[in-house]
Short mmCIF file of C-alpha atoms (C1' of nucleotides) in Angstrom, two decimals:
data_model
loop_
_atom_site.label_atom_id
_atom_site.label_comp_id
_atom_site.label_asym_id
_atom_site.label_seq_id
_atom_site.Cartn_x
_atom_site.Cartn_y
_atom_site.Cartn_z
CA MET V 211 168.06 -30.96 149.62
CA PHE V 212 170.43 -29.21 147.97
CA ASP V 213 171.49 -27.31 144.40
CA ILE V 214 173.17 -29.34 141.84
CA LYS V 215 174.68 -26.08 140.43
CA TRP V 216 175.70 -24.84 143.57
CA ILE V 217 177.95 -27.78 144.72
CA ARG V 218 179.48 -28.20 141.45
CA ASP V 219 180.77 -24.55 141.67
CA HIS V 220 181.25 -23.91 145.38
CA PRO V 221 182.63 -27.85 146.24
CA GLU V 222 185.24 -27.28 149.01
CA ASP V 223 182.47 -24.60 150.21
CA PHE V 224 180.01 -27.78 150.25
CA ASP V 225 182.35 -30.11 151.82
CA ASN V 226 183.36 -27.04 154.51
CA ALA V 227 180.10 -26.16 156.02
CA LEU V 228 179.45 -30.75 156.11
CA LYS V 229 182.15 -30.58 157.78
CA GLU V 230 180.67 -28.32 161.15
CA ARG V 231 177.91 -31.13 160.70
CA GLY V 232 180.60 -34.43 160.85
CA VAL V 233 180.05 -35.27 157.21
CA GLU V 234 182.83 -36.69 155.26
CA PRO V 235 183.28 -34.80 152.37
CA ILE V 236 181.69 -35.97 149.84
CA SER V 237 181.36 -33.40 147.27
CA THR V 238 184.18 -34.71 144.86
CA SER V 239 181.75 -38.06 144.76
CA VAL V 240 178.58 -36.02 144.32
CA LEU V 241 179.83 -34.19 141.25
CA GLU V 242 181.59 -37.96 139.73
CA LEU V 243 178.04 -39.16 140.06
CA ASP V 244 176.40 -36.09 139.22
CA GLU V 245 178.92 -35.64 135.89
CA LYS V 246 178.52 -39.13 135.19
CA LYS V 247 174.79 -38.93 134.87
CA ARG V 248 174.91 -36.00 132.59
CA LYS V 249 177.15 -37.46 129.93
CA ASN V 250 174.76 -40.56 129.74
CA GLN V 251 171.77 -37.94 129.89
CA THR V 252 173.23 -36.19 126.90
CA GLU V 253 173.46 -38.99 124.81
CA LEU V 254 170.39 -40.70 125.73
CA GLN V 255 169.06 -36.97 124.52
CA THR V 256 170.50 -36.74 121.80
CA LEU V 257 169.20 -40.05 121.00
CA GLN V 258 166.13 -39.54 121.65
CA ASN V 259 165.62 -36.73 119.52
CA ASP V 260 167.10 -39.18 116.57
CA ARG V 261 164.06 -41.04 117.11
CA ASN V 262 161.70 -37.94 117.08
CA THR V 263 162.69 -36.65 113.89
CA LYS V 264 163.04 -40.24 112.58
CA SER V 265 159.48 -41.57 113.55
CA LYS V 266 157.91 -38.13 112.99
CA ASP V 267 159.40 -38.85 109.44
CA ILE V 268 157.45 -42.21 109.27
CA GLY V 269 154.54 -40.52 110.31
CA ARG V 270 155.23 -38.55 107.38
CA LEU V 271 156.31 -41.09 104.97
CA LYS V 272 153.49 -43.12 105.80
CA SER V 273 150.54 -41.05 105.40
CA GLN V 274 152.18 -40.51 101.86
CA GLY V 275 151.55 -43.96 101.48
CA GLU V 276 155.39 -44.24 100.89
CA SER V 277 157.79 -47.21 102.46
CA ALA V 278 159.68 -46.34 105.88
CA ASP V 279 160.59 -49.60 106.38
CA ASP V 280 164.04 -48.42 106.48
CA LEU V 281 163.41 -45.70 109.17
CA MET V 282 161.92 -48.16 111.10
CA ARG V 283 165.02 -50.64 111.56
CA GLU V 284 167.01 -47.64 112.23
CA VAL V 285 164.39 -46.06 114.93
CA ALA V 286 165.04 -50.07 115.70
CA ASP V 287 168.26 -49.73 116.58
CA ILE V 288 168.07 -47.04 118.02
CA LYS V 289 166.05 -47.78 120.67
CA ASN V 290 168.30 -50.81 121.28
CA LYS V 291 171.13 -48.31 121.94
CA MET V 292 169.08 -46.76 124.09
CA THR V 293 167.81 -49.12 126.96
CA SER V 294 170.61 -49.27 128.58
CA LEU V 295 171.26 -45.77 128.36
CA GLU V 296 168.36 -45.01 129.73
CA GLY V 297 168.69 -47.66 132.79
CA GLU V 298 171.91 -46.17 133.54
CA VAL V 299 171.10 -42.23 134.06
CA GLU V 300 167.98 -43.47 136.21
CA SER V 301 169.53 -45.56 138.17
CA LEU V 302 172.63 -42.65 138.37
CA GLY V 303 169.80 -40.35 139.30
CA VAL V 304 167.79 -42.51 141.92
CA GLN V 305 172.08 -42.89 143.34
CA LEU V 306 172.44 -39.12 143.08
CA LYS V 307 169.16 -38.06 145.07
CA SER V 308 168.95 -40.54 147.65
CA MET V 309 173.37 -39.32 148.86
CA LEU V 310 171.61 -36.28 148.65
CA ALA V 311 168.70 -36.70 150.02
CA SER V 312 170.61 -37.58 153.79
CA LEU V 313 172.43 -34.81 154.21
CA PRO V 314 171.56 -32.83 156.33
CA ASN V 315 171.33 -28.51 156.13
CA ILE V 316 174.19 -26.43 155.77
CA LEU V 317 174.07 -24.20 159.05
CA SER V 318 174.12 -20.25 158.69
CA ASP V 319 177.71 -18.60 159.53
CA ASP V 320 176.90 -17.50 163.33
CA VAL V 321 175.91 -21.01 164.73
CA PRO V 322 178.47 -22.17 166.86
CA SER V 323 180.71 -25.12 166.88
CA GLY V 324 180.34 -28.17 169.17
CA LYS V 325 179.07 -31.78 169.92
CA SER V 326 176.03 -31.39 172.32
CA GLU V 327 173.52 -29.78 174.55
CA GLU V 328 176.63 -28.32 176.38
CA ASP V 329 178.26 -25.80 173.62
CA ASN V 330 174.67 -24.20 172.97
CA VAL V 331 174.99 -20.67 174.03
CA GLU V 332 172.58 -19.21 175.74
CA ILE V 333 171.07 -15.50 173.79
CA ARG V 334 169.32 -13.97 176.23
CA SER V 335 166.88 -15.03 179.42
CA TRP V 336 163.60 -12.92 180.75
CA GLY V 337 162.15 -13.62 184.85
CA GLU V 338 164.19 -14.56 187.50
CA ALA V 339 165.19 -18.04 187.98
CA SER V 340 164.34 -18.00 191.49
CA SER V 341 164.17 -20.97 194.15
CA LEU V 342 160.73 -20.66 195.90
CA SER V 343 160.79 -19.80 199.62
CA PHE V 344 159.17 -23.52 200.15
CA ASP V 345 160.75 -27.61 198.92
CA ALA V 346 159.89 -26.94 195.37
CA LYS V 347 158.51 -30.32 193.89
CA GLU V 348 158.42 -31.96 190.36
CA HIS V 349 155.51 -31.66 188.71
CA TYR V 350 154.12 -35.28 188.70
CA GLU V 351 154.29 -35.17 192.84
CA LEU V 352 152.14 -32.28 192.67
CA GLY V 353 150.20 -34.33 189.82
CA GLU V 354 149.75 -37.67 191.52
CA ALA V 355 149.64 -35.71 194.73
CA LEU V 356 145.86 -33.42 192.81
CA GLY V 357 145.39 -36.96 192.07
CA LEU V 358 144.69 -35.10 188.14
CA MET V 359 147.51 -36.96 186.99
CA ASP V 360 147.85 -40.30 186.41
CA PHE V 361 150.68 -42.25 184.95
CA GLU V 362 149.54 -45.62 186.48
CA ARG V 363 146.19 -46.16 184.47
CA ALA V 364 147.90 -44.37 181.35
CA ALA V 365 150.88 -47.22 181.26
CA LYS V 366 147.71 -49.70 182.02
CA LEU V 367 145.81 -48.70 178.50
CA SER V 368 149.08 -47.77 176.35
CA GLY V 369 152.01 -48.98 177.86
CA SER V 370 155.05 -46.19 179.12
CA ARG V 371 155.49 -42.51 178.24
CA PHE V 372 151.57 -41.91 178.24
CA VAL V 373 149.77 -39.63 180.83
CA VAL V 374 145.82 -39.18 181.71
CA LEU V 375 145.50 -35.12 183.26
CA GLN V 376 141.94 -34.92 184.56
CA GLY V 377 139.55 -32.28 186.37
CA GLY V 378 141.63 -28.87 187.32
CA LEU V 379 144.94 -29.77 184.46
CA ALA V 380 142.71 -30.75 181.89
CA ARG V 381 141.32 -27.39 182.07
CA LEU V 382 144.86 -25.63 182.94
CA ASP V 383 145.92 -27.59 179.79
CA ARG V 384 142.89 -26.63 177.54
CA ALA V 385 143.20 -22.89 178.36
CA LEU V 386 146.67 -23.03 178.13
CA THR V 387 146.06 -23.80 173.93
CA GLN V 388 142.79 -21.27 174.19
CA PHE V 389 145.79 -18.73 175.14
CA MET V 390 148.15 -19.28 172.34
CA LEU V 391 145.89 -20.08 169.72
CA ASP V 392 144.74 -16.70 170.65
CA THR V 393 148.12 -14.90 170.99
CA HIS V 394 149.03 -16.06 168.00
CA THR V 395 146.25 -15.18 165.10
CA SER V 396 145.52 -11.91 166.76
CA GLU V 397 148.65 -10.72 167.39
CA PHE V 398 151.53 -12.66 165.19
CA GLY V 399 148.75 -13.30 162.15
CA TYR V 400 149.26 -16.47 162.37
CA LEU V 401 146.28 -18.00 160.57
CA GLU V 402 145.28 -21.17 163.13
CA THR V 403 144.42 -24.75 161.07
CA GLN V 404 143.51 -27.91 161.13
CA PRO V 405 145.60 -30.48 159.20
CA PRO V 406 145.58 -34.00 158.97
CA PHE V 407 147.13 -35.84 161.38
CA LEU V 408 148.20 -38.76 159.68
CA VAL V 409 150.27 -38.11 156.14
CA ARG V 410 151.94 -40.05 153.42
CA ASP V 411 155.33 -40.60 152.81
CA HIS V 412 156.26 -37.80 150.23
CA VAL V 413 155.52 -35.30 153.16
CA LEU V 414 158.10 -36.57 155.76
CA PHE V 415 160.03 -36.29 152.95
CA GLY V 416 159.38 -32.93 152.25
CA THR V 417 160.18 -32.00 155.92
CA GLY V 418 163.32 -33.88 156.01
CA GLN V 419 162.28 -36.79 159.15
CA LEU V 420 162.40 -39.33 156.05
CA PRO V 421 164.28 -41.36 154.50
CA LYS V 422 166.80 -41.38 157.66
CA PHE V 423 164.44 -40.77 160.48
CA SER V 424 162.03 -43.33 160.52
CA GLU V 425 162.58 -45.32 163.50
CA ASP V 426 161.19 -41.88 165.59
CA LEU V 427 158.10 -42.51 163.51
CA TYR V 428 154.75 -44.65 164.09
CA LYS V 429 153.25 -45.88 161.17
CA THR V 430 149.93 -47.37 159.98
CA ALA V 431 149.09 -50.55 159.02
CA GLU V 432 147.82 -48.51 155.38
CA ASP V 433 150.92 -46.84 155.54
CA GLN V 434 150.03 -43.33 156.62
CA TRP V 435 151.97 -41.99 159.28
CA LEU V 436 151.29 -40.39 162.65
CA ILE V 437 152.63 -36.87 162.50
CA PRO V 438 155.33 -36.38 164.90
CA THR V 439 155.09 -32.45 164.64
CA ALA V 440 152.25 -30.30 163.08
CA GLU V 441 155.80 -28.59 161.00
CA VAL V 442 154.84 -31.21 158.89
CA PRO V 443 151.33 -30.95 157.48
CA LEU V 444 151.18 -27.33 157.53
CA THR V 445 154.97 -26.88 155.76
CA ASN V 446 153.34 -29.18 152.94
CA LEU V 447 150.33 -27.35 152.29
CA HIS V 448 151.86 -25.52 149.11
CA SER V 449 154.35 -28.12 148.40
CA ASP V 450 155.01 -28.49 144.53
CA GLU V 451 153.07 -25.13 144.04
CA ILE V 452 154.48 -21.84 142.98
CA ILE V 453 153.52 -18.95 145.19
CA ASP V 454 152.50 -15.20 144.11
CA ALA V 455 155.60 -13.28 146.21
CA ASP V 456 152.69 -11.32 146.90
CA ASN V 457 150.88 -13.56 148.84
CA LEU V 458 153.24 -14.09 151.34
CA PRO V 459 154.60 -14.52 154.21
CA LEU V 460 152.35 -17.50 154.61
CA ARG V 461 151.41 -17.68 158.39
CA PHE V 462 149.84 -20.50 159.90
CA THR V 463 149.02 -21.89 163.70
CA ALA V 464 147.61 -25.20 164.47
CA TYR V 465 147.16 -26.86 168.14
CA THR V 466 147.54 -31.24 166.78
CA PRO V 467 148.39 -34.33 168.39
CA CYS V 468 152.69 -35.13 167.97
CA PHE V 469 153.97 -38.69 168.43
CA ARG V 470 156.79 -40.29 168.18
CA SER V 471 158.34 -43.66 169.25
CA GLU V 472 160.80 -41.87 170.94
CA ALA V 473 163.66 -44.82 170.27
CA GLY V 474 167.04 -44.39 171.63
CA ALA V 475 165.62 -42.62 174.69
CA ALA V 476 165.17 -45.27 176.41
CA GLY V 477 166.24 -44.11 180.45
CA ARG V 478 165.84 -40.81 179.46
CA ASP V 479 163.45 -38.75 181.34
CA THR V 480 160.85 -41.66 182.04
CA LYS V 481 159.74 -39.91 185.66
CA GLY V 482 156.73 -37.82 184.71
CA MET V 483 155.52 -36.22 181.63
CA LEU V 484 158.23 -34.85 180.37
CA ARG V 485 159.01 -37.40 177.13
CA GLN V 486 155.96 -39.03 175.75
CA HIS V 487 155.38 -40.62 173.19
CA GLN V 488 152.04 -38.06 172.33
CA PHE V 489 151.80 -34.67 173.64
CA MET V 490 149.71 -31.68 172.22
CA LYS V 491 151.66 -28.82 170.45
CA VAL V 492 150.67 -25.53 168.98
CA GLU V 493 153.27 -24.80 165.89
CA LEU V 494 154.02 -22.27 164.54
CA VAL V 495 154.77 -22.62 160.34
CA SER V 496 156.20 -19.68 158.52
CA ILE V 497 156.51 -19.30 154.91
CA VAL V 498 159.12 -15.98 153.22
CA LYS V 499 160.92 -15.35 150.94
CA GLN V 500 163.84 -15.37 150.65
CA GLU V 501 165.40 -12.30 152.29
CA ASP V 502 163.27 -12.06 154.98
CA GLY V 503 164.33 -15.72 156.57
CA GLU V 504 166.36 -14.08 159.50
CA ALA V 505 163.83 -11.62 160.44
CA GLU V 506 160.95 -14.23 160.59
CA HIS V 507 163.22 -16.12 162.33
CA GLU V 508 163.73 -13.33 164.94
CA ARG V 509 159.60 -12.44 164.90
CA MET V 510 158.41 -16.03 165.40
CA THR V 511 160.38 -16.90 168.14
CA LYS V 512 159.26 -13.48 169.99
CA ALA V 513 156.00 -15.01 169.49
CA ALA V 514 156.93 -17.88 171.52
CA GLU V 515 158.73 -16.38 173.83
CA THR V 516 155.76 -13.89 174.42
CA ILE V 517 153.40 -16.98 175.69
CA LEU V 518 155.85 -17.11 178.61
CA GLN V 519 156.06 -13.53 179.40
CA ARG V 520 152.77 -13.01 179.67
CA LEU V 521 152.66 -16.73 181.52
CA GLU V 522 155.13 -14.74 183.53
CA ILE V 523 157.37 -18.12 183.75
CA PRO V 524 160.94 -17.63 183.28
CA TYR V 525 162.70 -18.54 180.59
CA ARG V 526 166.15 -18.18 178.13
CA VAL V 527 166.82 -18.06 175.02
CA MET V 528 169.26 -20.69 173.27
CA LEU V 529 171.73 -20.97 169.79
CA LEU V 530 171.91 -23.93 169.36
CA CYS V 531 175.33 -25.67 168.58
CA SER V 532 175.94 -27.12 165.36
CA GLY V 533 175.69 -30.43 166.46
CA ASP V 534 172.76 -29.79 168.58
CA THR V 535 170.63 -28.40 165.00
CA GLY V 536 168.12 -30.97 163.87
CA PHE V 537 168.67 -32.18 160.55
CA SER V 538 166.50 -29.66 158.70
CA ALA V 539 167.93 -26.63 160.37
CA LYS V 540 170.08 -23.92 159.02
CA LYS V 541 170.28 -22.12 162.23
CA THR V 542 167.46 -23.14 165.92
CA TYR V 543 166.69 -21.50 169.44
CA ASP V 544 165.68 -22.94 172.02
CA ILE V 545 164.17 -21.88 174.58
CA GLU V 546 163.77 -23.05 177.96
CA ALA V 547 161.62 -21.97 180.83
CA TRP V 548 162.57 -22.49 184.45
CA LEU V 549 161.40 -25.26 186.28
CA PRO V 550 161.90 -25.09 190.02
CA GLY V 551 160.48 -28.49 190.60
CA GLN V 552 163.76 -29.40 188.63
CA GLY V 553 165.96 -26.62 189.59
CA GLU V 554 166.76 -26.76 185.33
CA TYR V 555 165.60 -24.58 182.78
CA ARG V 556 164.26 -27.38 180.30
CA GLU V 557 163.75 -26.78 176.72
CA ILE V 558 159.88 -25.69 175.90
CA SER V 559 159.91 -24.70 172.04
CA SER V 560 163.01 -24.91 169.76
CA CYS V 561 162.59 -22.53 166.75
CA SER V 562 163.90 -23.52 163.23
CA TYR V 563 164.92 -21.73 159.97
CA CYS V 564 165.36 -23.56 157.23
CA GLY V 565 166.07 -21.69 154.24
CA ASP V 566 164.58 -22.92 151.36
CA PHE V 567 166.21 -26.96 152.41
CA GLN V 568 162.75 -28.22 153.12
CA ALA V 569 161.48 -25.75 149.93
CA ARG V 570 163.69 -27.81 147.42
CA ARG V 571 162.27 -31.29 148.65
CA MET V 572 159.11 -30.35 148.31
CA LYS V 573 160.02 -28.23 145.41
CA MET V 574 157.44 -25.13 146.97
CA ARG V 575 158.50 -21.86 144.92
CA TYR V 576 157.28 -18.56 144.61
CA ARG V 577 157.22 -15.92 141.92
CA GLU V 578 158.04 -12.63 141.63
CA LYS V 579 155.35 -10.12 140.23
CA ASP V 580 156.39 -10.21 136.65
CA GLN V 581 159.30 -12.14 137.23
CA LYS V 582 159.69 -15.82 135.00
CA GLN V 583 162.19 -17.53 137.38
CA THR V 584 160.72 -19.06 140.40
CA ILE V 585 162.85 -19.23 144.10
CA TYR V 586 162.26 -21.54 146.90
CA ALA V 587 160.78 -20.48 149.07
CA HIS V 588 162.15 -19.94 152.92
CA THR V 589 160.38 -22.38 156.14
CA LEU V 590 160.43 -21.60 159.09
CA ASN V 591 158.48 -23.43 162.43
CA GLY V 592 158.58 -23.48 165.67
CA SER V 593 156.41 -24.37 168.62
CA GLY V 594 153.81 -22.24 170.02
CA LEU V 595 154.70 -23.69 172.32
CA ALA V 596 154.42 -27.57 173.64
CA LEU V 597 151.44 -28.31 175.70
CA GLY V 598 152.84 -30.38 177.82
CA ARG V 599 155.48 -29.37 179.22
CA THR V 600 154.18 -25.46 179.39
CA LEU V 601 151.74 -27.37 181.86
CA ILE V 602 154.73 -28.41 183.70
CA ALA V 603 156.30 -25.30 183.43
CA VAL V 604 153.16 -23.71 185.10
CA MET V 605 152.26 -26.27 187.46
CA GLU V 606 156.24 -26.15 189.02
CA ASN V 607 156.06 -22.53 188.67
CA TYR V 608 152.51 -21.87 190.72
CA GLN V 609 152.81 -24.66 193.08
CA GLN V 610 152.15 -23.00 196.60
CA GLU V 611 153.51 -24.93 199.87
CA ASP V 612 150.24 -26.82 200.31
CA GLY V 613 150.22 -28.19 196.55
CA SER V 614 147.55 -26.21 194.96
CA ILE V 615 148.55 -24.83 191.76
CA LEU V 616 147.63 -20.79 191.21
CA VAL V 617 145.87 -20.24 187.96
CA PRO V 618 148.15 -17.71 186.37
CA GLU V 619 146.50 -14.35 185.87
CA VAL V 620 146.41 -14.11 181.96
CA LEU V 621 144.45 -17.81 181.83
CA LYS V 622 141.71 -16.84 184.33
CA PRO V 623 139.26 -15.54 181.47
CA TYR V 624 139.64 -19.31 180.02
CA MET V 625 139.23 -21.17 183.63
CA GLY V 626 135.87 -20.60 183.95
CA GLY V 627 136.42 -19.33 187.63
CA LEU V 628 138.44 -21.25 187.82
CA ASP V 629 141.82 -19.70 189.92
CA LYS V 630 143.43 -22.49 192.00
CA ILE V 631 143.74 -25.92 191.44
CA CYS V 632 143.12 -28.16 194.07
CA ALA V 633 143.25 -31.56 195.48
CA SER V 634 139.98 -33.58 194.15
"C1'" G Q 22 132.37 -51.84 152.24
"C1'" G Q 23 129.71 -52.03 146.70
"C1'" A Q 24 128.00 -49.83 141.86
"C1'" G Q 25 129.45 -46.54 138.34
"C1'" A Q 26 132.12 -41.46 135.80
"C1'" G Q 27 136.11 -38.98 135.73
"C1'" A Q 28 141.70 -36.58 136.49
"C1'" U Q 29 144.31 -32.14 130.19
"C1'" G Q 30 148.38 -25.54 130.94
"C1'" G Q 31 146.86 -20.01 136.50
"C1'" C Q 32 140.90 -21.25 136.03
"C1'" A Q 33 137.12 -23.85 131.98
"C1'" G Q 34 137.53 -26.81 128.36
"C1'" A Q 35 138.65 -29.55 123.06
"C1'" G Q 36 141.42 -33.34 121.51
"C1'" C Q 37 140.08 -40.10 114.10
"C1'" G Q 38 147.89 -43.88 117.79
"C1'" G Q 39 151.64 -39.67 113.85
"C1'" U Q 40 154.56 -31.61 112.81
"C1'" U Q 41 150.08 -31.74 119.36
"C1'" G Q 42 153.41 -29.06 124.40
"C1'" A Q 43 148.74 -29.93 123.07
"C1'" A Q 44 142.54 -26.14 119.71
"C1'" U Q 45 139.27 -22.64 121.91
"C1'" G Q 46 137.53 -19.15 126.15
"C1'" C Q 47 138.65 -16.74 130.45
"C1'" A Q 48 142.61 -14.67 133.19
"C1'" C Q 49 147.01 -11.88 133.31
"C1'" U Q 50 150.82 -8.93 131.01
"C1'" G Q 51 152.91 -5.67 127.11
"C1'" G Q 52 150.83 -2.83 122.70
"C1'" U Q 53 147.28 0.13 119.42
"C1'" C Q 54 143.46 3.43 119.85
"C1'" U Q 55 141.41 6.68 124.09
"C1'" U Q 56 142.10 13.04 127.98
"C1'" G Q 57 141.54 8.77 131.10
"C1'" A Q 58 139.62 4.30 131.85
"C1'" A Q 59 135.94 0.64 129.87
"C1'" A Q 60 135.37 -1.76 124.85
"C1'" A Q 61 137.83 -2.97 121.07
"C1'" C Q 62 142.00 -5.43 118.06
"C1'" C Q 63 147.51 -7.30 117.84
"C1'" A Q 64 151.14 -10.10 120.41
"C1'" G Q 65 152.99 -12.72 124.91
"C1'" C Q 66 152.05 -16.18 128.78
"C1'" A Q 67 153.45 -23.91 131.98
"C1'" A Q 68 157.10 -26.30 135.05
"C1'" G Q 69 161.29 -29.21 135.37
"C1'" G Q 70 166.11 -30.52 133.50
"C1'" G Q 71 170.98 -30.62 129.44
"C1'" U Q 72 174.17 -28.18 125.81
"C1'" G Q 73 176.08 -23.39 124.95
"C1'" C Q 74 179.64 -17.49 126.46
"C1'" A Q 75 175.21 -15.98 123.73
"C1'" A Q 76 171.21 -16.23 120.94
"C1'" G Q 77 169.29 -20.59 120.37
"C1'" C Q 78 168.71 -25.77 120.19
"C1'" C Q 79 167.69 -30.12 121.96
"C1'" C Q 80 165.35 -33.20 126.32
"C1'" U Q 81 161.40 -34.32 129.83
"C1'" U Q 82 156.49 -33.76 131.95
"C1'" C Q 83 148.90 -34.17 129.33
"C1'" G Q 84 147.08 -37.51 138.25
"C1'" A Q 85 151.53 -41.69 139.09
"C1'" G Q 86 153.88 -45.76 137.71
"C1'" G Q 87 154.59 -49.85 134.03
"C1'" G Q 88 153.58 -51.90 129.19
"C1'" U Q 89 152.12 -52.31 123.68
"C1'" U Q 90 154.88 -48.58 119.32
"C1'" C Q 91 158.49 -46.84 114.62
"C1'" G Q 92 155.88 -42.64 116.82
"C1'" A Q 93 151.12 -42.77 122.91
"C1'" A Q 94 147.65 -36.57 125.97
"C1'" U Q 95 145.41 -40.67 122.68
"C1'" C Q 96 145.52 -47.83 123.36
"C1'" C Q 97 146.76 -52.02 128.15
"C1'" C Q 98 147.43 -53.60 133.24
"C1'" U Q 99 148.54 -51.38 138.39
"C1'" C Q 100 147.89 -47.18 141.83
"C1'" U Q 101 146.53 -42.99 143.70
"C1'" C Q 102 143.11 -39.06 144.08
"C1'" U Q 103 137.85 -36.82 142.95
"C1'" C Q 104 132.67 -36.52 141.93
"C1'" U Q 105 128.30 -39.17 141.80
"C1'" C Q 106 124.53 -43.06 143.92
"C1'" C Q 107 124.10 -47.15 147.93
"C1'" G Q 108 125.64 -49.25 153.07
"C1'" C Q 109 127.79 -47.40 157.50
"C1'" C Q 110 129.17 -43.63 160.44
"C1'" A Q 111 131.33 -39.42 164.56
#
RNA sequence: GGAGAGAUGGCAGAGCGGUUGAAUGCACUGGUCUUGAAAACCAGCAAGGGUGCAAGCCCUUCGAGGGUUCGAAUCCCUCUCUCUCCGCCA
């Protein structure tokens, strides 16, 4: 969501910025609506003022036992005039809001132009993206051979894009979770949080999934939505509040399931557990002062990278191009882990800086000590990391020629003595 | 799921349909006093929006949305949430 005052003052900057997003120039129609609304609003407020004073006069007259019939007639007149104006102001306001609510965030200056993921730019890489000394298998081949990853029975229960994990793989997934949460809480200062997994409309509006992307989400019969990521409840925790600046930054981490309909992804990544309707994720969310947003973005990305480094999984950090950056983000880094089985880097984390875009939508402000004015907070979110995909990365990178999987050193304390996962 | 009570400013808590955007207390900020602090006393202290060069003026908001009325925090309806009791339950 945008500051209408800023658009008034910088209509061309606004159009140019959105052009990067492939949005047609819209400032003219926005400002036209805005102007019309304000004109009507001013007129309406004059009438309201008139009505208020006259009503008070009526009260005064009546309390003195005098007749107020003339004044009452006048107020009735005013009221008539108000009715249509009220409707007009209301409807113009709704139009303006819905126009602004469907526009994506303005990108940071350093986001490269581009159409698709092809145009993303590698920022740095870590580790060696090498092939193994033997013929590396993909995660689903390994998992099914181990008898610990079952897609058929998952389909029997729930349809396509689900998986059942068992035994050592389920344990490994749990170990990864523990390791991630421990690292983020104790080393990076994120507050472990268990949020609800079902949320209301306005919460999804706040982070930007609604109104545009409802087809990507699941909705319950009670009209609550299943969260597509913990970013949604975590970022909204302090919505509609004025935060004491001394309490910033706020950093939250949560381990939650994520539910995505994957509408429009038909045929993509149908094999294995790369793209599921339900997956677990450890999420990171930061709420910071406006001047701290960019530094926090780097810090958050480092926190996510730390997990892969400790797991000794090669990865690269990509700066997403304009065409690949999400709706609410100003700038996004994807972390892609090396998958020897696939012979490719695949996204395992996405860290986004949203500026005040989400904060405006959810009315989350902060105030500096001794200042009267409120400022919209800046929000960031990142995966730290997606569990399913991290499990895949561990499996493919730690696979042995016999199909067994070694447990990464850093996970051993969490594996109850198990240091290798073999066929059951 | 059934029965009842409630929702007011950062918190607590008043509020016969008419100068109530809202008493009072606490908290907070500034000042007086004090060597300093505390106490005491004085003053200030809601958000969002419109308008104006500005000072300011104005509008809206007392859980949300409708309605009654010249006028609603106060009356009516719907919804949401909270609390108490009963039932069920991880």
